Amino acid sequence: METAADPFPSDDAAMAHAVALAERGRGAVEPNPCVGAVLTTADRRPISDGRHERYGGPHAEPNALQAAGERARGATLFVTLEPCSHHGKTPPCADAVIAAGVARVVIGTEDPAPHVSGGGIAKLRAAGIEVKVGVSEEACRTLAAPFFKWLATRRPWVTAKWAMTLDGKTAATSGDSKWISSVQSRALVHRWRGESGAVVVGAGTLRADDPHLAPRCRDFGLSAAPRVPWRVIVGSTGTLPPNCRLSRTPEDGPVLVTVLEGAADSPLPDHAERLILPPAPHDPRQVDVLALLDELAARDVYRVFLEGGGTTAGSWFDQGQIDEVRAFVAPKLLGGAAATTPLDGRGFPTVDAAPALSGLRAEPVGDDLLLTALTSVGESPGTCWFDAAREAGQRSAQH
């Protein structure tokens, strides 16, 4: 938190702090959205902050208000998402803001959920509080995009991750890939696994790498993972070698193995489940990803972490089911025409036909460069999902 002598230079700067706070809730707050809140004086000097820390626990606004105490009276509240106005697992946040005597509320984005959808804003204004909506709106909507997608589709958010060399290779021609990325990058991967409800790889990666797929956060000096994800193998035959790490580590989380309709049964360990799926619409050798996402949603999975390899990631890309890409680029060159790349599948016939990614961010991680982008159509993916969630809510209200 900034000191009292160091005010935020703008409303956007205060909201950026709230967004950064909110991101720390990933994996712990779902199916709720990640939300952050900052309380300041009228001239934007920080008083306190808070975030939604866990599902069923207090929301961001009450946490910030409790930390401020009497200093909340007459203060300005910055919050990434419209305060709720209904009774759920916790009392309405709008009521708490009013009771605390906050004078001004700055909101990043309206909440399109049918039980909120402007109700919190209306309640605050009816109480005489000055309300400003739409500060850093796209950043706040991008933060809440996984929640908006869930409202719109009841399917989890899919993040694809890969590590590649500067010439775009994910493994050498021999198949060796340990390690392309830095230890700092690998630590991030384990944190992301622990924020996810499912970690997914293909059967080819299972055979080549014998992955563990569980978040080993403590091995990298990180705090404990908020979730124990499903470890998912996407393949057509539904086999799991008895001596592989997934078979030998029941204590590290359940395993889900997909199989195409009509395939023969094969034995699985007690902690593994076989999931029969239809084939993909355009490739009978691959599973239908939408059907898999529906099955994962039924298992309370809200975030999917797709770790590849190229065949599986390419199939998900071809089926339009990757929402976000996180790519580590290492300062190495491998070469080799037969060396693997991140995405196989059909691909696009021309460069013009390829979808343009949105919200590209680049940041150094160890010796690597981490590139993050969203795949949603349009220049404002957060707003695209916001609109989809609102439309879904309106359709639901009509029925």
CSV table of C-alpha atoms in Angstrom, one decimal:
chain,number,residue,atom,x,y,z
A,1,MET,CA,0.0,0.0,0.0
A,2,GLU,CA,1.2,3.5,-0.8
A,3,THR,CA,2.0,5.9,2.1
A,4,ALA,CA,-0.3,8.7,3.2
A,5,ALA,CA,2.2,11.2,1.7
A,6,ASP,CA,2.0,9.5,-1.7
A,7,PRO,CA,-1.5,9.9,-3.2
A,8,PHE,CA,-2.5,8.0,-6.3
A,9,PRO,CA,-2.0,10.4,-9.2
A,10,SER,CA,-5.3,9.6,-10.9
A,11,ASP,CA,-8.4,7.5,-10.5
A,12,ASP,CA,-7.0,5.0,-13.1
A,13,ALA,CA,-3.9,4.6,-10.9
A,14,ALA,CA,-6.0,3.8,-7.8
A,15,MET,CA,-8.0,1.3,-9.9
A,16,ALA,CA,-4.8,-0.3,-11.2
A,17,HIS,CA,-3.9,-1.0,-7.6
A,18,ALA,CA,-7.3,-2.6,-7.0
A,19,VAL,CA,-6.9,-4.8,-10.1
A,20,ALA,CA,-3.5,-6.0,-8.9
A,21,LEU,CA,-5.0,-6.9,-5.5
A,22,ALA,CA,-7.9,-8.7,-7.1
A,23,GLU,CA,-5.7,-10.9,-9.2
A,24,ARG,CA,-4.3,-12.5,-6.0
A,25,GLY,CA,-7.7,-14.2,-5.5
A,26,ARG,CA,-7.4,-16.5,-8.6
A,27,GLY,CA,-8.2,-20.1,-7.7
A,28,ALA,CA,-9.6,-19.2,-4.3
A,29,VAL,CA,-12.8,-17.2,-5.0
A,30,GLU,CA,-14.4,-19.1,-7.9
A,31,PRO,CA,-17.2,-19.3,-9.0
A,32,ASN,CA,-17.2,-15.7,-7.7
A,33,PRO,CA,-15.2,-13.1,-9.6
A,34,CYS,CA,-11.8,-11.7,-8.5
A,35,VAL,CA,-12.5,-8.2,-7.0
A,36,GLY,CA,-10.2,-5.6,-5.4
A,37,ALA,CA,-11.0,-2.4,-3.5
A,38,VAL,CA,-9.1,0.6,-2.4
A,39,LEU,CA,-10.2,3.3,0.1
A,40,THR,CA,-8.7,6.8,-0.2
A,41,THR,CA,-9.2,10.3,1.1
A,42,ALA,CA,-10.9,12.7,-1.2
A,43,ASP,CA,-7.5,13.7,-2.7
A,44,ARG,CA,-6.7,10.0,-3.3
A,45,ARG,CA,-4.4,9.4,-0.4
A,46,PRO,CA,-4.5,5.7,0.5
A,47,ILE,CA,-6.4,4.6,3.6
A,48,SER,CA,-6.8,0.9,3.2
A,49,ASP,CA,-7.4,-1.9,0.7
A,50,GLY,CA,-9.0,-5.3,0.4
A,51,ARG,CA,-9.8,-8.1,-1.9
A,52,HIS,CA,-12.2,-11.0,-2.2
A,53,GLU,CA,-9.9,-13.7,-0.6
A,54,ARG,CA,-12.0,-16.9,-0.7
A,55,TYR,CA,-15.4,-18.2,-1.9
A,56,GLY,CA,-18.0,-17.7,0.8
A,57,GLY,CA,-15.8,-15.2,2.7
A,58,PRO,CA,-16.2,-11.4,2.8
A,59,HIS,CA,-16.0,-9.5,-0.4
A,60,ALA,CA,-13.4,-6.9,-1.3
A,61,GLU,CA,-15.4,-3.9,-0.1
A,62,PRO,CA,-16.1,-5.1,3.5
A,63,ASN,CA,-12.5,-6.1,3.9
A,64,ALA,CA,-11.3,-2.6,2.9
A,65,LEU,CA,-13.9,-1.0,5.1
A,66,GLN,CA,-13.0,-3.1,8.1
A,67,ALA,CA,-9.3,-2.2,7.7
A,68,ALA,CA,-10.2,1.5,7.5
A,69,GLY,CA,-12.6,1.7,10.5
A,70,GLU,CA,-13.8,5.2,11.1
A,71,ARG,CA,-11.5,6.6,8.4
A,72,ALA,CA,-14.0,5.2,5.9
A,73,ARG,CA,-16.4,8.0,6.7
A,74,GLY,CA,-16.2,10.6,3.9
A,75,ALA,CA,-13.7,8.5,1.9
A,76,THR,CA,-13.6,7.4,-1.7
A,77,LEU,CA,-13.9,3.7,-2.5
A,78,PHE,CA,-12.4,2.3,-5.7
A,79,VAL,CA,-13.7,-1.1,-6.6
A,80,THR,CA,-13.1,-3.2,-9.8
A,81,LEU,CA,-16.7,-4.5,-10.0
A,82,GLU,CA,-20.1,-3.0,-9.0
A,83,PRO,CA,-20.9,-3.7,-5.3
A,84,CYS,CA,-23.5,-6.4,-4.9
A,85,SER,CA,-27.0,-5.4,-3.7
A,86,HIS,CA,-28.4,-8.9,-2.8
A,87,HIS,CA,-28.1,-11.4,0.0
A,88,GLY,CA,-26.0,-14.3,-1.0
A,89,LYS,CA,-23.3,-16.1,1.2
A,90,THR,CA,-22.6,-12.6,2.6
A,91,PRO,CA,-24.7,-9.5,3.1
A,92,PRO,CA,-25.0,-6.9,0.3
A,93,CYS,CA,-21.7,-4.9,-0.2
A,94,ALA,CA,-23.7,-1.8,-1.2
A,95,ASP,CA,-25.3,-1.7,2.3
A,96,ALA,CA,-21.9,-2.0,4.0
A,97,VAL,CA,-20.6,0.9,1.9
A,98,ILE,CA,-23.6,3.1,2.8
A,99,ALA,CA,-23.4,2.2,6.5
A,100,ALA,CA,-19.7,3.1,6.6
A,101,GLY,CA,-20.4,6.7,5.4
A,102,VAL,CA,-18.3,6.5,2.2
A,103,ALA,CA,-18.9,9.7,0.2
A,104,ARG,CA,-17.8,8.6,-3.3
A,105,VAL,CA,-17.6,5.3,-5.1
A,106,VAL,CA,-15.5,4.7,-8.3
A,107,ILE,CA,-16.5,1.5,-10.1
A,108,GLY,CA,-14.4,-0.2,-12.8
A,109,THR,CA,-17.3,-2.0,-14.4
A,110,GLU,CA,-21.0,-2.8,-13.9
A,111,ASP,CA,-21.7,-6.4,-12.9
A,112,PRO,CA,-23.8,-8.0,-15.7
A,113,ALA,CA,-25.1,-10.8,-13.4
A,114,PRO,CA,-28.9,-10.7,-13.4
A,115,HIS,CA,-29.2,-10.3,-9.6
A,116,VAL,CA,-26.9,-7.2,-9.7
A,117,SER,CA,-26.9,-5.5,-13.1
A,118,GLY,CA,-27.0,-1.9,-11.9
A,119,GLY,CA,-28.8,-2.6,-8.7
A,120,GLY,CA,-25.8,-1.8,-6.5
A,121,ILE,CA,-25.1,1.4,-8.4
A,122,ALA,CA,-28.7,2.5,-8.0
A,123,LYS,CA,-28.7,1.7,-4.3
A,124,LEU,CA,-25.6,3.8,-3.7
A,125,ARG,CA,-26.9,6.7,-5.6
A,126,ALA,CA,-30.3,6.5,-3.8
A,127,ALA,CA,-28.3,6.9,-0.6
A,128,GLY,CA,-26.7,10.1,-1.8
A,129,ILE,CA,-23.3,8.7,-2.6
A,130,GLU,CA,-21.5,10.1,-5.7
A,131,VAL,CA,-20.9,7.2,-8.1
A,132,LYS,CA,-18.6,7.1,-11.1
A,133,VAL,CA,-18.6,4.1,-13.4
A,134,GLY,CA,-16.2,3.0,-16.1
A,135,VAL,CA,-12.8,3.9,-14.7
A,136,SER,CA,-10.2,1.6,-16.3
A,137,GLU,CA,-13.2,-0.3,-17.6
A,138,GLU,CA,-11.6,-2.6,-20.0
A,139,ALA,CA,-8.9,-3.6,-17.5
A,140,CYS,CA,-11.6,-4.4,-14.9
A,141,ARG,CA,-13.7,-6.3,-17.5
A,142,THR,CA,-10.6,-8.3,-18.6
A,143,LEU,CA,-9.9,-9.1,-14.9
A,144,ALA,CA,-13.5,-10.4,-14.6
A,145,ALA,CA,-13.6,-12.1,-18.0
A,146,PRO,CA,-13.5,-15.7,-16.6
A,147,PHE,CA,-16.5,-14.8,-14.4
A,148,PHE,CA,-18.3,-13.2,-17.4
A,149,LYS,CA,-17.7,-16.3,-19.5
A,150,TRP,CA,-19.1,-18.5,-16.8
A,151,LEU,CA,-22.2,-16.3,-16.6
A,152,ALA,CA,-22.6,-16.5,-20.4
A,153,THR,CA,-21.8,-20.1,-21.2
A,154,ARG,CA,-21.5,-22.0,-17.9
A,155,ARG,CA,-18.1,-23.2,-19.1
A,156,PRO,CA,-14.7,-22.7,-17.6
A,157,TRP,CA,-12.0,-20.3,-18.7
A,158,VAL,CA,-9.2,-21.9,-20.7
A,159,THR,CA,-5.6,-20.7,-20.5
A,160,ALA,CA,-3.1,-22.4,-22.8
A,161,LYS,CA,0.6,-22.3,-21.7
A,162,TRP,CA,3.7,-23.3,-23.4
A,163,ALA,CA,7.5,-22.6,-23.3
A,164,MET,CA,9.4,-22.2,-26.5
A,165,THR,CA,12.7,-21.1,-27.8
A,166,LEU,CA,13.2,-17.9,-29.7
A,167,ASP,CA,12.8,-19.8,-33.0
A,168,GLY,CA,9.4,-21.2,-31.7
A,169,LYS,CA,10.4,-24.8,-30.7
A,170,THR,CA,8.9,-26.5,-27.7
A,171,ALA,CA,11.3,-29.5,-27.8
A,172,ALA,CA,14.4,-30.6,-29.7
A,173,THR,CA,14.3,-33.0,-32.6
A,174,SER,CA,15.1,-35.8,-30.0
A,175,GLY,CA,12.0,-34.8,-28.0
A,176,ASP,CA,14.1,-33.3,-25.2
A,177,SER,CA,12.5,-30.3,-23.6
A,178,LYS,CA,14.0,-30.1,-20.1
A,179,TRP,CA,14.3,-27.3,-19.5
A,180,ILE,CA,13.5,-24.7,-22.1
A,181,SER,CA,12.2,-22.2,-19.6
A,182,SER,CA,13.9,-20.8,-16.5
A,183,VAL,CA,13.3,-22.0,-12.9
A,184,GLN,CA,11.4,-18.7,-12.3
A,185,SER,CA,9.1,-19.5,-15.1
A,186,ARG,CA,8.5,-23.0,-13.9
A,187,ALA,CA,7.6,-21.7,-10.5
A,188,LEU,CA,4.9,-19.5,-12.1
A,189,VAL,CA,3.6,-22.6,-13.9
A,190,HIS,CA,3.1,-24.4,-10.5
A,191,ARG,CA,1.3,-21.4,-9.1
A,192,TRP,CA,-1.0,-21.3,-12.1
A,193,ARG,CA,-1.7,-25.0,-11.7
A,194,GLY,CA,-2.8,-24.3,-8.2
A,195,GLU,CA,-5.2,-21.6,-9.3
A,196,SER,CA,-6.9,-24.0,-11.8
A,197,GLY,CA,-9.6,-26.6,-11.4
A,198,ALA,CA,-8.1,-28.8,-14.1
A,199,VAL,CA,-4.6,-29.2,-15.6
A,200,VAL,CA,-4.8,-30.7,-19.1
A,201,VAL,CA,-2.3,-32.5,-21.3
A,202,GLY,CA,-2.6,-34.8,-24.3
A,203,ALA,CA,-1.8,-38.5,-24.4
A,204,GLY,CA,1.3,-37.7,-26.5
A,205,THR,CA,2.7,-35.6,-23.7
A,206,LEU,CA,1.8,-38.3,-21.2
A,207,ARG,CA,3.9,-40.8,-23.2
A,208,ALA,CA,6.8,-38.4,-23.8
A,209,ASP,CA,7.2,-36.6,-20.5
A,210,ASP,CA,5.4,-38.7,-17.9
A,211,PRO,CA,4.1,-35.5,-16.2
A,212,HIS,CA,2.9,-35.2,-12.6
A,213,LEU,CA,0.6,-32.2,-13.3
A,214,ALA,CA,0.0,-31.4,-9.6
A,215,PRO,CA,1.0,-27.9,-8.3
A,216,ARG,CA,4.3,-28.4,-6.4
A,217,CYS,CA,4.3,-24.9,-5.0
A,218,ARG,CA,6.3,-25.6,-1.9
A,219,ASP,CA,9.2,-27.0,-4.0
A,220,PHE,CA,9.6,-23.5,-5.4
A,221,GLY,CA,9.2,-21.6,-2.2
A,222,LEU,CA,5.6,-20.6,-2.9
A,223,SER,CA,2.6,-20.6,-0.6
A,224,ALA,CA,0.3,-23.6,-0.7
A,225,ALA,CA,-2.0,-23.9,-3.8
A,226,PRO,CA,-5.6,-22.8,-3.2
A,227,ARG,CA,-6.9,-25.8,-5.2
A,228,VAL,CA,-6.1,-29.4,-5.9
A,229,PRO,CA,-6.8,-29.6,-9.6
A,230,TRP,CA,-8.1,-32.5,-11.7
A,231,ARG,CA,-5.2,-33.9,-13.7
A,232,VAL,CA,-6.7,-34.5,-17.2
A,233,ILE,CA,-5.3,-36.6,-20.0
A,234,VAL,CA,-7.0,-35.9,-23.3
A,235,GLY,CA,-6.7,-38.9,-25.7
A,236,SER,CA,-8.8,-41.2,-27.8
A,237,THR,CA,-8.1,-44.6,-26.1
A,238,GLY,CA,-8.5,-43.8,-22.4
A,239,THR,CA,-5.3,-45.6,-21.3
A,240,LEU,CA,-3.1,-44.7,-18.4
A,241,PRO,CA,0.2,-46.7,-18.0
A,242,PRO,CA,0.3,-48.3,-14.5
A,243,ASN,CA,3.8,-47.2,-13.9
A,244,CYS,CA,3.3,-43.5,-14.9
A,245,ARG,CA,3.4,-40.7,-12.3
A,246,LEU,CA,-0.3,-40.0,-12.5
A,247,SER,CA,-1.0,-43.7,-11.7
A,248,ARG,CA,1.4,-43.7,-8.7
A,249,THR,CA,0.3,-40.4,-7.0
A,250,PRO,CA,-3.3,-40.7,-5.9
A,251,GLU,CA,-2.5,-38.4,-3.0
A,252,ASP,CA,-1.8,-35.5,-5.4
A,253,GLY,CA,-5.3,-35.2,-6.9
A,254,PRO,CA,-7.9,-37.0,-9.0
A,255,VAL,CA,-7.2,-38.1,-12.6
A,256,LEU,CA,-9.6,-37.9,-15.5
A,257,VAL,CA,-8.8,-39.8,-18.7
A,258,THR,CA,-10.8,-39.1,-21.9
A,259,VAL,CA,-11.8,-41.7,-24.4
A,260,LEU,CA,-13.6,-41.5,-27.7
A,261,GLU,CA,-17.0,-43.2,-28.0
A,262,GLY,CA,-16.7,-46.8,-29.0
A,263,ALA,CA,-13.1,-47.3,-27.7
A,264,ALA,CA,-12.4,-50.5,-25.7
A,265,ASP,CA,-12.2,-50.3,-22.0
A,266,SER,CA,-8.8,-50.5,-20.2
A,267,PRO,CA,-8.0,-50.7,-16.5
A,268,LEU,CA,-7.4,-47.5,-14.5
A,269,PRO,CA,-6.3,-47.0,-10.9
A,270,ASP,CA,-9.0,-46.2,-8.3
A,271,HIS,CA,-8.3,-42.5,-8.2
A,272,ALA,CA,-8.7,-42.2,-12.0
A,273,GLU,CA,-12.0,-41.7,-13.9
A,274,ARG,CA,-12.7,-42.6,-17.5
A,275,LEU,CA,-14.7,-40.0,-19.5
A,276,ILE,CA,-16.3,-41.0,-22.7
A,277,LEU,CA,-16.6,-38.1,-25.2
A,278,PRO,CA,-17.9,-37.7,-28.8
A,279,PRO,CA,-15.3,-36.8,-31.5
A,280,ALA,CA,-14.5,-33.3,-32.5
A,281,PRO,CA,-16.8,-31.9,-35.3
A,282,HIS,CA,-14.0,-31.6,-37.8
A,283,ASP,CA,-11.5,-34.3,-36.7
A,284,PRO,CA,-12.8,-37.7,-35.6
A,285,ARG,CA,-9.5,-38.5,-34.1
A,286,GLN,CA,-9.8,-35.8,-31.5
A,287,VAL,CA,-12.3,-35.3,-28.6
A,288,ASP,CA,-15.0,-32.7,-28.7
A,289,VAL,CA,-13.6,-30.0,-26.4
A,290,LEU,CA,-17.0,-28.4,-25.7
A,291,ALA,CA,-18.3,-31.7,-24.4
A,292,LEU,CA,-15.2,-32.0,-22.2
A,293,LEU,CA,-15.6,-28.4,-20.9
A,294,ASP,CA,-19.2,-29.2,-20.0
A,295,GLU,CA,-18.1,-32.3,-18.1
A,296,LEU,CA,-15.4,-30.2,-16.2
A,297,ALA,CA,-18.0,-27.6,-15.4
A,298,ALA,CA,-20.2,-30.3,-13.9
A,299,ARG,CA,-17.2,-31.1,-11.6
A,300,ASP,CA,-17.0,-27.5,-10.4
A,301,VAL,CA,-14.0,-26.6,-12.6
A,302,TYR,CA,-14.0,-22.8,-13.4
A,303,ARG,CA,-10.4,-22.5,-14.8
A,304,VAL,CA,-8.7,-24.9,-17.1
A,305,PHE,CA,-4.9,-24.8,-17.5
A,306,LEU,CA,-4.0,-26.4,-20.8
A,307,GLU,CA,-0.3,-27.4,-21.0
A,308,GLY,CA,-0.3,-29.1,-24.4
A,309,GLY,CA,1.4,-30.6,-26.3
A,310,GLY,CA,1.1,-29.3,-29.8
A,311,THR,CA,-1.5,-31.9,-31.0
A,312,THR,CA,-3.9,-31.3,-28.1
A,313,ALA,CA,-3.4,-27.5,-28.0
A,314,GLY,CA,-3.8,-27.4,-31.8
A,315,SER,CA,-7.1,-29.3,-31.5
A,316,TRP,CA,-8.4,-26.9,-28.8
A,317,PHE,CA,-7.3,-23.9,-30.9
A,318,ASP,CA,-9.0,-25.4,-34.0
A,319,GLN,CA,-12.2,-25.8,-32.0
A,320,GLY,CA,-12.0,-22.2,-30.8
A,321,GLN,CA,-11.8,-23.1,-27.1
A,322,ILE,CA,-8.6,-21.3,-25.9
A,323,ASP,CA,-9.4,-18.0,-24.1
A,324,GLU,CA,-6.0,-16.9,-23.1
A,325,VAL,CA,-2.4,-17.7,-24.0
A,326,ARG,CA,0.7,-17.5,-21.7
A,327,ALA,CA,3.8,-18.2,-23.7
A,328,PHE,CA,7.3,-18.2,-22.2
A,329,VAL,CA,10.0,-17.3,-24.8
A,330,ALA,CA,13.5,-18.5,-23.8
A,331,PRO,CA,16.7,-16.9,-25.2
A,332,LYS,CA,17.7,-20.2,-27.0
A,333,LEU,CA,17.7,-21.5,-30.5
A,334,LEU,CA,17.0,-25.2,-31.3
A,335,GLY,CA,16.4,-25.3,-35.0
A,336,GLY,CA,15.4,-28.6,-36.7
A,337,ALA,CA,12.6,-29.0,-39.2
A,338,ALA,CA,11.2,-31.9,-37.1
A,339,ALA,CA,11.3,-30.0,-33.8
A,340,THR,CA,7.9,-29.5,-32.2
A,341,THR,CA,6.0,-26.2,-32.1
A,342,PRO,CA,3.2,-25.1,-29.7
A,343,LEU,CA,0.2,-25.6,-32.0
A,344,ASP,CA,-0.5,-28.3,-34.5
A,345,GLY,CA,-4.0,-29.0,-35.9
A,346,ARG,CA,-5.5,-27.6,-39.1
A,347,GLY,CA,-4.4,-24.0,-38.5
A,348,PHE,CA,-5.4,-21.2,-40.8
A,349,PRO,CA,-4.7,-21.1,-44.6
A,350,THR,CA,-3.6,-17.5,-44.7
A,351,VAL,CA,-2.1,-14.9,-42.3
A,352,ASP,CA,-5.1,-12.6,-42.9
A,353,ALA,CA,-7.4,-15.4,-41.7
A,354,ALA,CA,-5.6,-15.8,-38.3
A,355,PRO,CA,-7.3,-14.2,-35.3
A,356,ALA,CA,-5.5,-11.2,-33.9
A,357,LEU,CA,-4.8,-11.5,-30.1
A,358,SER,CA,-5.9,-8.8,-27.7
A,359,GLY,CA,-4.4,-7.2,-24.6
A,360,LEU,CA,-0.8,-8.4,-25.3
A,361,ARG,CA,1.5,-8.0,-22.3
A,362,ALA,CA,5.2,-8.8,-22.1
A,363,GLU,CA,7.2,-9.1,-18.9
A,364,PRO,CA,10.6,-10.6,-18.1
A,365,VAL,CA,10.6,-13.8,-15.9
A,366,GLY,CA,14.1,-14.9,-15.1
A,367,ASP,CA,15.9,-15.1,-18.4
A,368,ASP,CA,12.6,-15.6,-20.3
A,369,LEU,CA,10.0,-13.3,-21.7
A,370,LEU,CA,6.4,-14.1,-20.7
A,371,LEU,CA,3.9,-13.1,-23.3
A,372,THR,CA,0.2,-13.0,-22.3
A,373,ALA,CA,-2.8,-12.3,-24.6
A,374,LEU,CA,-6.5,-13.1,-25.0
A,375,THR,CA,-8.0,-14.8,-28.0
A,376,SER,CA,-11.5,-13.2,-27.8
A,377,VAL,CA,-12.7,-11.7,-31.0
A,378,GLY,CA,-12.5,-7.9,-31.1
A,379,GLU,CA,-10.1,-5.3,-29.6
A,380,SER,CA,-11.9,-5.4,-26.2
A,381,PRO,CA,-12.2,-9.0,-25.1
A,382,GLY,CA,-13.3,-8.1,-21.6
A,383,THR,CA,-16.2,-6.1,-23.0
A,384,CYS,CA,-17.0,-8.9,-25.4
A,385,TRP,CA,-17.5,-11.3,-22.5
A,386,PHE,CA,-19.4,-8.6,-20.5
A,387,ASP,CA,-21.8,-8.2,-23.3
A,388,ALA,CA,-22.3,-12.0,-23.7
A,389,ALA,CA,-22.9,-12.3,-20.0
A,390,ARG,CA,-25.5,-9.5,-20.0
A,391,GLU,CA,-27.3,-11.0,-23.0
A,392,ALA,CA,-27.4,-14.4,-21.3
A,393,GLY,CA,-28.9,-12.8,-18.2
A,394,GLN,CA,-31.5,-11.0,-20.3
A,395,ARG,CA,-32.5,-14.2,-22.0
A,396,SER,CA,-32.7,-16.0,-18.7
A,397,ALA,CA,-35.0,-13.2,-17.3
A,398,GLN,CA,-37.3,-13.6,-20.2
A,399,HIS,CA,-37.8,-17.3,-19.4
